[in-house]
Amino acid sequence: MELELGFRLPRDYKELVDKYGPGSYARFIHVFQPESSFPAVDIRVAPSEILETLRFVEAQGFPIPGALDSLFPVGVTDNGNYIFWRMDPRDLPEAWEMVVNEPRGDRWDFFKGDLTSFLGAVLSGAHRVPMFPGDLLEGQVGFETY
């Protein structure tokens, strides 16, 4: 998978998808999978379309946090927010931070930490992503497989 993508994947991501597989967190957050029968969450399929959309957004003058080639989508929400790795430095995946976009706006949220730390912080209420629903933590906040 890493050869196909052209970069090393963070260890926490590999452990997360190995343990849980495809599904949703809090019935809202979906992590892209290395192999999936659902193209919308396949890490080999979905990111290319998302990055193409970001190229269009950037060309229209909307701000992108940093260089577009440093962002790689790793998840999506039911509201259309994309969750990205900011791959900086590209060769140190354990140092990447998480970035979330606003689907119909120009706001971005930043989280210094890996994907599993991000999910833990969001699902525990320790980190609030302003573009996520205010009632996100009122329902089932665990993991549900597809």
PDB file of N, CA and C in Angstrom, residues 62-143:
ATOM      1  N   PHE A  62      -9.364  30.583  -2.610  1.00  0.00           N
ATOM      2  CA  PHE A  62      -9.644  30.241  -1.216  1.00  0.00           C
ATOM      3  C   PHE A  62      -8.369  29.716  -0.558  1.00  0.00           C
ATOM      4  N   PRO A  63      -8.168  30.034   0.707  1.00  0.00           N
ATOM      5  CA  PRO A  63      -6.921  29.641   1.366  1.00  0.00           C
ATOM      6  C   PRO A  63      -6.848  28.141   1.666  1.00  0.00           C
ATOM      7  N   ILE A  64      -5.685  27.600   1.435  1.00  0.00           N
ATOM      8  CA  ILE A  64      -5.352  26.216   1.775  1.00  0.00           C
ATOM      9  C   ILE A  64      -4.207  26.309   2.788  1.00  0.00           C
ATOM     10  N   PRO A  65      -4.282  25.573   3.894  1.00  0.00           N
ATOM     11  CA  PRO A  65      -3.224  25.689   4.908  1.00  0.00           C
ATOM     12  C   PRO A  65      -1.928  25.012   4.474  1.00  0.00           C
ATOM     13  N   GLY A  66      -1.017  25.793   3.947  1.00  0.00           N
ATOM     14  CA  GLY A  66       0.266  25.249   3.502  1.00  0.00           C
ATOM     15  C   GLY A  66       0.196  24.769   2.076  1.00  0.00           C
ATOM     16  N   ALA A  67       1.218  24.035   1.695  1.00  0.00           N
ATOM     17  CA  ALA A  67       1.308  23.520   0.335  1.00  0.00           C
ATOM     18  C   ALA A  67       0.299  22.393   0.138  1.00  0.00           C
ATOM     19  N   LEU A  68      -0.417  22.450  -0.956  1.00  0.00           N
ATOM     20  CA  LEU A  68      -1.431  21.454  -1.243  1.00  0.00           C
ATOM     21  C   LEU A  68      -0.845  20.046  -1.260  1.00  0.00           C
ATOM     22  N   ASP A  69       0.374  19.896  -1.768  1.00  0.00           N
ATOM     23  CA  ASP A  69       0.964  18.556  -1.826  1.00  0.00           C
ATOM     24  C   ASP A  69       1.396  18.031  -0.458  1.00  0.00           C
ATOM     25  N   SER A  70       1.253  18.844   0.594  1.00  0.00           N
ATOM     26  CA  SER A  70       1.548  18.348   1.945  1.00  0.00           C
ATOM     27  C   SER A  70       0.299  17.810   2.631  1.00  0.00           C
ATOM     28  N   LEU A  71      -0.864  17.963   2.001  1.00  0.00           N
ATOM     29  CA  LEU A  71      -2.112  17.474   2.579  1.00  0.00           C
ATOM     30  C   LEU A  71      -2.509  16.154   1.923  1.00  0.00           C
ATOM     31  N   PHE A  72      -2.923  15.197   2.756  1.00  0.00           N
ATOM     32  CA  PHE A  72      -3.428  13.926   2.221  1.00  0.00           C
ATOM     33  C   PHE A  72      -4.647  13.517   3.039  1.00  0.00           C
ATOM     34  N   PRO A  73      -5.798  13.323   2.391  1.00  0.00           N
ATOM     35  CA  PRO A  73      -7.023  12.984   3.105  1.00  0.00           C
ATOM     36  C   PRO A  73      -6.958  11.584   3.714  1.00  0.00           C
ATOM     37  N   VAL A  74      -7.351  11.494   4.974  1.00  0.00           N
ATOM     38  CA  VAL A  74      -7.360  10.211   5.670  1.00  0.00           C
ATOM     39  C   VAL A  74      -8.755   9.873   6.188  1.00  0.00           C
ATOM     40  N   GLY A  75      -9.680  10.819   6.086  1.00  0.00           N
ATOM     41  CA  GLY A  75     -11.030  10.546   6.548  1.00  0.00           C
ATOM     42  C   GLY A  75     -12.022  11.588   6.089  1.00  0.00           C
ATOM     43  N   VAL A  76     -13.286  11.307   6.351  1.00  0.00           N
ATOM     44  CA  VAL A  76     -14.379  12.185   5.950  1.00  0.00           C
ATOM     45  C   VAL A  76     -15.488  12.075   6.996  1.00  0.00           C
ATOM     46  N   THR A  77     -16.285  13.124   7.104  1.00  0.00           N
ATOM     47  CA  THR A  77     -17.433  13.090   8.008  1.00  0.00           C
ATOM     48  C   THR A  77     -18.726  13.035   7.198  1.00  0.00           C
ATOM     49  N   ASP A  78     -19.802  12.757   7.880  1.00  0.00           N
ATOM     50  CA  ASP A  78     -21.106  12.741   7.217  1.00  0.00           C
ATOM     51  C   ASP A  78     -21.498  14.111   6.682  1.00  0.00           C
ATOM     52  N   ASN A  79     -20.898  15.183   7.207  1.00  0.00           N
ATOM     53  CA  ASN A  79     -21.200  16.540   6.740  1.00  0.00           C
ATOM     54  C   ASN A  79     -20.291  16.989   5.608  1.00  0.00           C
ATOM     55  N   GLY A  80     -19.359  16.149   5.198  1.00  0.00           N
ATOM     56  CA  GLY A  80     -18.473  16.504   4.096  1.00  0.00           C
ATOM     57  C   GLY A  80     -17.169  17.159   4.509  1.00  0.00           C
ATOM     58  N   ASN A  81     -16.870  17.184   5.804  1.00  0.00           N
ATOM     59  CA  ASN A  81     -15.557  17.666   6.245  1.00  0.00           C
ATOM     60  C   ASN A  81     -14.541  16.596   5.874  1.00  0.00           C
ATOM     61  N   TYR A  82     -13.381  17.013   5.414  1.00  0.00           N
ATOM     62  CA  TYR A  82     -12.304  16.063   5.174  1.00  0.00           C
ATOM     63  C   TYR A  82     -11.260  16.221   6.254  1.00  0.00           C
ATOM     64  N   ILE A  83     -10.729  15.091   6.672  1.00  0.00           N
ATOM     65  CA  ILE A  83      -9.677  15.048   7.685  1.00  0.00           C
ATOM     66  C   ILE A  83      -8.392  14.688   6.949  1.00  0.00           C
ATOM     67  N   PHE A  84      -7.396  15.541   7.106  1.00  0.00           N
ATOM     68  CA  PHE A  84      -6.142  15.388   6.378  1.00  0.00           C
ATOM     69  C   PHE A  84      -4.975  15.133   7.325  1.00  0.00           C
ATOM     70  N   TRP A  85      -3.984  14.436   6.816  1.00  0.00           N
ATOM     71  CA  TRP A  85      -2.658  14.477   7.405  1.00  0.00           C
ATOM     72  C   TRP A  85      -1.966  15.675   6.787  1.00  0.00           C
ATOM     73  N   ARG A  86      -1.311  16.479   7.586  1.00  0.00           N
ATOM     74  CA  ARG A  86      -0.393  17.479   7.027  1.00  0.00           C
ATOM     75  C   ARG A  86       0.970  16.824   7.095  1.00  0.00           C
ATOM     76  N   MET A  87       1.460  16.381   5.956  1.00  0.00           N
ATOM     77  CA  MET A  87       2.664  15.558   5.855  1.00  0.00           C
ATOM     78  C   MET A  87       3.912  16.432   5.849  1.00  0.00           C
ATOM     79  N   ASP A  88       4.233  16.939   7.013  1.00  0.00           N
ATOM     80  CA  ASP A  88       5.385  17.831   7.135  1.00  0.00           C
ATOM     81  C   ASP A  88       6.141  17.506   8.414  1.00  0.00           C
ATOM     82  N   PRO A  89       7.326  16.967   8.294  1.00  0.00           N
ATOM     83  CA  PRO A  89       8.030  16.605   7.058  1.00  0.00           C
ATOM     84  C   PRO A  89       7.493  15.294   6.480  1.00  0.00           C
ATOM     85  N   ARG A  90       7.514  15.212   5.179  1.00  0.00           N
ATOM     86  CA  ARG A  90       6.907  14.092   4.452  1.00  0.00           C
ATOM     87  C   ARG A  90       7.490  12.741   4.847  1.00  0.00           C
ATOM     88  N   ASP A  91       8.764  12.711   5.162  1.00  0.00           N
ATOM     89  CA  ASP A  91       9.416  11.433   5.469  1.00  0.00           C
ATOM     90  C   ASP A  91       9.330  11.039   6.948  1.00  0.00           C
ATOM     91  N   LEU A  92       8.592  11.810   7.763  1.00  0.00           N
ATOM     92  CA  LEU A  92       8.422  11.492   9.183  1.00  0.00           C
ATOM     93  C   LEU A  92       6.929  11.408   9.533  1.00  0.00           C
ATOM     94  N   PRO A  93       6.259  10.315   9.146  1.00  0.00           N
ATOM     95  CA  PRO A  93       4.817  10.229   9.356  1.00  0.00           C
ATOM     96  C   PRO A  93       4.388  10.305  10.820  1.00  0.00           C
ATOM     97  N   GLU A  94       5.270   9.961  11.736  1.00  0.00           N
ATOM     98  CA  GLU A  94       4.893  10.030  13.151  1.00  0.00           C
ATOM     99  C   GLU A  94       4.808  11.484  13.634  1.00  0.00           C
ATOM    100  N   ALA A  95       5.312  12.428  12.850  1.00  0.00           N
ATOM    101  CA  ALA A  95       5.294  13.846  13.232  1.00  0.00           C
ATOM    102  C   ALA A  95       4.158  14.627  12.571  1.00  0.00           C
ATOM    103  N   TRP A  96       3.375  13.985  11.712  1.00  0.00           N
ATOM    104  CA  TRP A  96       2.315  14.684  11.002  1.00  0.00           C
ATOM    105  C   TRP A  96       1.213  15.118  11.963  1.00  0.00           C
ATOM    106  N   GLU A  97       0.582  16.239  11.628  1.00  0.00           N
ATOM    107  CA  GLU A  97      -0.568  16.694  12.408  1.00  0.00           C
ATOM    108  C   GLU A  97      -1.832  16.523  11.585  1.00  0.00           C
ATOM    109  N   MET A  98      -2.971  16.719  12.232  1.00  0.00           N
ATOM    110  CA  MET A  98      -4.265  16.547  11.598  1.00  0.00           C
ATOM    111  C   MET A  98      -4.864  17.916  11.276  1.00  0.00           C
ATOM    112  N   VAL A  99      -5.535  17.988  10.130  1.00  0.00           N
ATOM    113  CA  VAL A  99      -6.180  19.218   9.676  1.00  0.00           C
ATOM    114  C   VAL A  99      -7.574  18.843   9.166  1.00  0.00           C
ATOM    115  N   VAL A 100      -8.565  19.656   9.520  1.00  0.00           N
ATOM    116  CA  VAL A 100      -9.947  19.405   9.088  1.00  0.00           C
ATOM    117  C   VAL A 100     -10.446  20.641   8.361  1.00  0.00           C
ATOM    118  N   ASN A 101     -11.135  20.421   7.236  1.00  0.00           N
ATOM    119  CA  ASN A 101     -11.671  21.558   6.481  1.00  0.00           C
ATOM    120  C   ASN A 101     -13.150  21.780   6.751  1.00  0.00           C
ATOM    121  N   GLU A 102     -13.589  22.960   6.406  1.00  0.00           N
ATOM    122  CA  GLU A 102     -15.017  23.277   6.399  1.00  0.00           C
ATOM    123  C   GLU A 102     -15.485  23.052   4.963  1.00  0.00           C
ATOM    124  N   PRO A 103     -16.467  22.173   4.734  1.00  0.00           N
ATOM    125  CA  PRO A 103     -16.808  21.806   3.361  1.00  0.00           C
ATOM    126  C   PRO A 103     -17.350  22.938   2.494  1.00  0.00           C
ATOM    127  N   ARG A 104     -18.054  23.870   3.072  1.00  0.00           N
ATOM    128  CA  ARG A 104     -18.605  24.959   2.271  1.00  0.00           C
ATOM    129  C   ARG A 104     -18.155  26.300   2.846  1.00  0.00           C
ATOM    130  N   GLY A 105     -16.880  26.390   3.111  1.00  0.00           N
ATOM    131  CA  GLY A 105     -16.328  27.606   3.690  1.00  0.00           C
ATOM    132  C   GLY A 105     -14.814  27.562   3.664  1.00  0.00           C
ATOM    133  N   ASP A 106     -14.215  28.523   4.317  1.00  0.00           N
ATOM    134  CA  ASP A 106     -12.757  28.599   4.259  1.00  0.00           C
ATOM    135  C   ASP A 106     -12.089  28.385   5.616  1.00  0.00           C
ATOM    136  N   ARG A 107     -12.838  27.828   6.585  1.00  0.00           N
ATOM    137  CA  ARG A 107     -12.232  27.570   7.891  1.00  0.00           C
ATOM    138  C   ARG A 107     -11.522  26.220   7.903  1.00  0.00           C
ATOM    139  N   TRP A 108     -10.448  26.161   8.694  1.00  0.00           N
ATOM    140  CA  TRP A 108      -9.684  24.939   8.892  1.00  0.00           C
ATOM    141  C   TRP A 108      -9.448  24.773  10.382  1.00  0.00           C
ATOM    142  N   ASP A 109      -9.413  23.548  10.844  1.00  0.00           N
ATOM    143  CA  ASP A 109      -9.104  23.255  12.242  1.00  0.00           C
ATOM    144  C   ASP A 109      -7.818  22.427  12.260  1.00  0.00           C
ATOM    145  N   PHE A 110      -6.973  22.686  13.245  1.00  0.00           N
ATOM    146  CA  PHE A 110      -5.669  22.037  13.332  1.00  0.00           C
ATOM    147  C   PHE A 110      -5.551  21.293  14.656  1.00  0.00           C
ATOM    148  N   PHE A 111      -4.932  20.121  14.606  1.00  0.00           N
ATOM    149  CA  PHE A 111      -4.717  19.317  15.805  1.00  0.00           C
ATOM    150  C   PHE A 111      -3.289  18.797  15.769  1.00  0.00           C
ATOM    151  N   LYS A 112      -2.520  19.138  16.770  1.00  0.00           N
ATOM    152  CA  LYS A 112      -1.139  18.661  16.858  1.00  0.00           C
ATOM    153  C   LYS A 112      -1.158  17.273  17.481  1.00  0.00           C
ATOM    154  N   GLY A 113      -1.057  16.285  16.662  1.00  0.00           N
ATOM    155  CA  GLY A 113      -1.075  14.903  17.117  1.00  0.00           C
ATOM    156  C   GLY A 113      -1.471  13.989  15.978  1.00  0.00           C
ATOM    157  N   ASP A 114      -1.362  12.687  16.232  1.00  0.00           N
ATOM    158  CA  ASP A 114      -1.671  11.712  15.191  1.00  0.00           C
ATOM    159  C   ASP A 114      -3.175  11.450  15.103  1.00  0.00           C
ATOM    160  N   LEU A 115      -3.560  10.585  14.178  1.00  0.00           N
ATOM    161  CA  LEU A 115      -4.973  10.317  13.924  1.00  0.00           C
ATOM    162  C   LEU A 115      -5.675   9.727  15.141  1.00  0.00           C
ATOM    163  N   THR A 116      -5.056   8.751  15.798  1.00  0.00           N
ATOM    164  CA  THR A 116      -5.725   8.145  16.947  1.00  0.00           C
ATOM    165  C   THR A 116      -5.859   9.135  18.101  1.00  0.00           C
ATOM    166  N   SER A 117      -4.870   9.989  18.285  1.00  0.00           N
ATOM    167  CA  SER A 117      -4.981  11.032  19.316  1.00  0.00           C
ATOM    168  C   SER A 117      -6.092  12.013  18.964  1.00  0.00           C
ATOM    169  N   PHE A 118      -6.188  12.364  17.681  1.00  0.00           N
ATOM    170  CA  PHE A 118      -7.254  13.250  17.211  1.00  0.00           C
ATOM    171  C   PHE A 118      -8.625  12.636  17.495  1.00  0.00           C
ATOM    172  N   LEU A 119      -8.806  11.376  17.089  1.00  0.00           N
ATOM    173  CA  LEU A 119     -10.098  10.718  17.319  1.00  0.00           C
ATOM    174  C   LEU A 119     -10.417  10.654  18.813  1.00  0.00           C
ATOM    175  N   GLY A 120      -9.425  10.298  19.620  1.00  0.00           N
ATOM    176  CA  GLY A 120      -9.634  10.233  21.064  1.00  0.00           C
ATOM    177  C   GLY A 120     -10.017  11.579  21.646  1.00  0.00           C
ATOM    178  N   ALA A 121      -9.328  12.630  21.205  1.00  0.00           N
ATOM    179  CA  ALA A 121      -9.606  13.978  21.719  1.00  0.00           C
ATOM    180  C   ALA A 121     -10.987  14.468  21.284  1.00  0.00           C
ATOM    181  N   VAL A 122     -11.345  14.225  20.032  1.00  0.00           N
ATOM    182  CA  VAL A 122     -12.658  14.659  19.539  1.00  0.00           C
ATOM    183  C   VAL A 122     -13.771  13.885  20.231  1.00  0.00           C
ATOM    184  N   LEU A 123     -13.623  12.569  20.338  1.00  0.00           N
ATOM    185  CA  LEU A 123     -14.691  11.737  20.890  1.00  0.00           C
ATOM    186  C   LEU A 123     -14.811  11.838  22.409  1.00  0.00           C
ATOM    187  N   SER A 124     -13.770  12.346  23.053  1.00  0.00           N
ATOM    188  CA  SER A 124     -13.844  12.554  24.505  1.00  0.00           C
ATOM    189  C   SER A 124     -14.267  13.975  24.857  1.00  0.00           C
ATOM    190  N   GLY A 125     -14.284  14.855  23.867  1.00  0.00           N
ATOM    191  CA  GLY A 125     -14.621  16.253  24.108  1.00  0.00           C
ATOM    192  C   GLY A 125     -13.420  17.112  24.452  1.00  0.00           C
ATOM    193  N   ALA A 126     -12.226  16.535  24.468  1.00  0.00           N
ATOM    194  CA  ALA A 126     -11.021  17.302  24.795  1.00  0.00           C
ATOM    195  C   ALA A 126     -10.640  18.272  23.681  1.00  0.00           C
ATOM    196  N   HIS A 127     -11.023  17.946  22.442  1.00  0.00           N
ATOM    197  CA  HIS A 127     -10.770  18.847  21.303  1.00  0.00           C
ATOM    198  C   HIS A 127     -12.085  19.025  20.566  1.00  0.00           C
ATOM    199  N   ARG A 128     -12.473  20.260  20.385  1.00  0.00           N
ATOM    200  CA  ARG A 128     -13.711  20.575  19.666  1.00  0.00           C
ATOM    201  C   ARG A 128     -13.368  21.124  18.291  1.00  0.00           C
ATOM    202  N   VAL A 129     -13.829  20.451  17.267  1.00  0.00           N
ATOM    203  CA  VAL A 129     -13.679  20.942  15.897  1.00  0.00           C
ATOM    204  C   VAL A 129     -14.886  21.838  15.655  1.00  0.00           C
ATOM    205  N   PRO A 130     -14.681  23.150  15.462  1.00  0.00           N
ATOM    206  CA  PRO A 130     -15.809  24.079  15.358  1.00  0.00           C
ATOM    207  C   PRO A 130     -16.809  23.746  14.255  1.00  0.00           C
ATOM    208  N   MET A 131     -16.350  23.069  13.207  1.00  0.00           N
ATOM    209  CA  MET A 131     -17.244  22.758  12.097  1.00  0.00           C
ATOM    210  C   MET A 131     -18.029  21.464  12.307  1.00  0.00           C
ATOM    211  N   PHE A 132     -17.741  20.712  13.364  1.00  0.00           N
ATOM    212  CA  PHE A 132     -18.485  19.498  13.661  1.00  0.00           C
ATOM    213  C   PHE A 132     -19.761  19.871  14.407  1.00  0.00           C
ATOM    214  N   PRO A 133     -20.800  19.052  14.322  1.00  0.00           N
ATOM    215  CA  PRO A 133     -22.064  19.372  15.006  1.00  0.00           C
ATOM    216  C   PRO A 133     -21.872  19.527  16.519  1.00  0.00           C
ATOM    217  N   GLY A 134     -22.580  20.467  17.085  1.00  0.00           N
ATOM    218  CA  GLY A 134     -22.499  20.699  18.520  1.00  0.00           C
ATOM    219  C   GLY A 134     -22.985  19.524  19.345  1.00  0.00           C
ATOM    220  N   ASP A 135     -23.860  18.696  18.769  1.00  0.00           N
ATOM    221  CA  ASP A 135     -24.407  17.560  19.503  1.00  0.00           C
ATOM    222  C   ASP A 135     -23.688  16.246  19.172  1.00  0.00           C
ATOM    223  N   LEU A 136     -22.507  16.326  18.610  1.00  0.00           N
ATOM    224  CA  LEU A 136     -21.764  15.135  18.191  1.00  0.00           C
ATOM    225  C   LEU A 136     -21.615  14.118  19.320  1.00  0.00           C
ATOM    226  N   LEU A 137     -21.353  14.584  20.517  1.00  0.00           N
ATOM    227  CA  LEU A 137     -21.071  13.673  21.634  1.00  0.00           C
ATOM    228  C   LEU A 137     -22.318  13.255  22.404  1.00  0.00           C
ATOM    229  N   GLU A 138     -23.485  13.655  21.939  1.00  0.00           N
ATOM    230  CA  GLU A 138     -24.722  13.307  22.644  1.00  0.00           C
ATOM    231  C   GLU A 138     -25.216  11.905  22.316  1.00  0.00           C
ATOM    232  N   GLY A 139     -24.800  11.362  21.212  1.00  0.00           N
ATOM    233  CA  GLY A 139     -25.238  10.024  20.823  1.00  0.00           C
ATOM    234  C   GLY A 139     -24.150   9.000  21.071  1.00  0.00           C
ATOM    235  N   GLN A 140     -24.161   7.972  20.258  1.00  0.00           N
ATOM    236  CA  GLN A 140     -23.171   6.906  20.332  1.00  0.00           C
ATOM    237  C   GLN A 140     -21.823   7.442  19.864  1.00  0.00           C
ATOM    238  N   VAL A 141     -20.819   7.443  20.739  1.00  0.00           N
ATOM    239  CA  VAL A 141     -19.520   7.996  20.361  1.00  0.00           C
ATOM    240  C   VAL A 141     -18.488   6.911  20.099  1.00  0.00           C
ATOM    241  N   GLY A 142     -18.874   5.681  20.160  1.00  0.00           N
ATOM    242  CA  GLY A 142     -17.938   4.592  19.912  1.00  0.00           C
ATOM    243  C   GLY A 142     -17.773   4.298  18.429  1.00  0.00           C
ATOM    244  N   PHE A 143     -17.241   3.139  18.152  1.00  0.00           N
ATOM    245  CA  PHE A 143     -17.000   2.690  16.783  1.00  0.00           C
ATOM    246  C   PHE A 143     -18.056   1.671  16.383  1.00  0.00           C
TER     247      PHE A 143
END
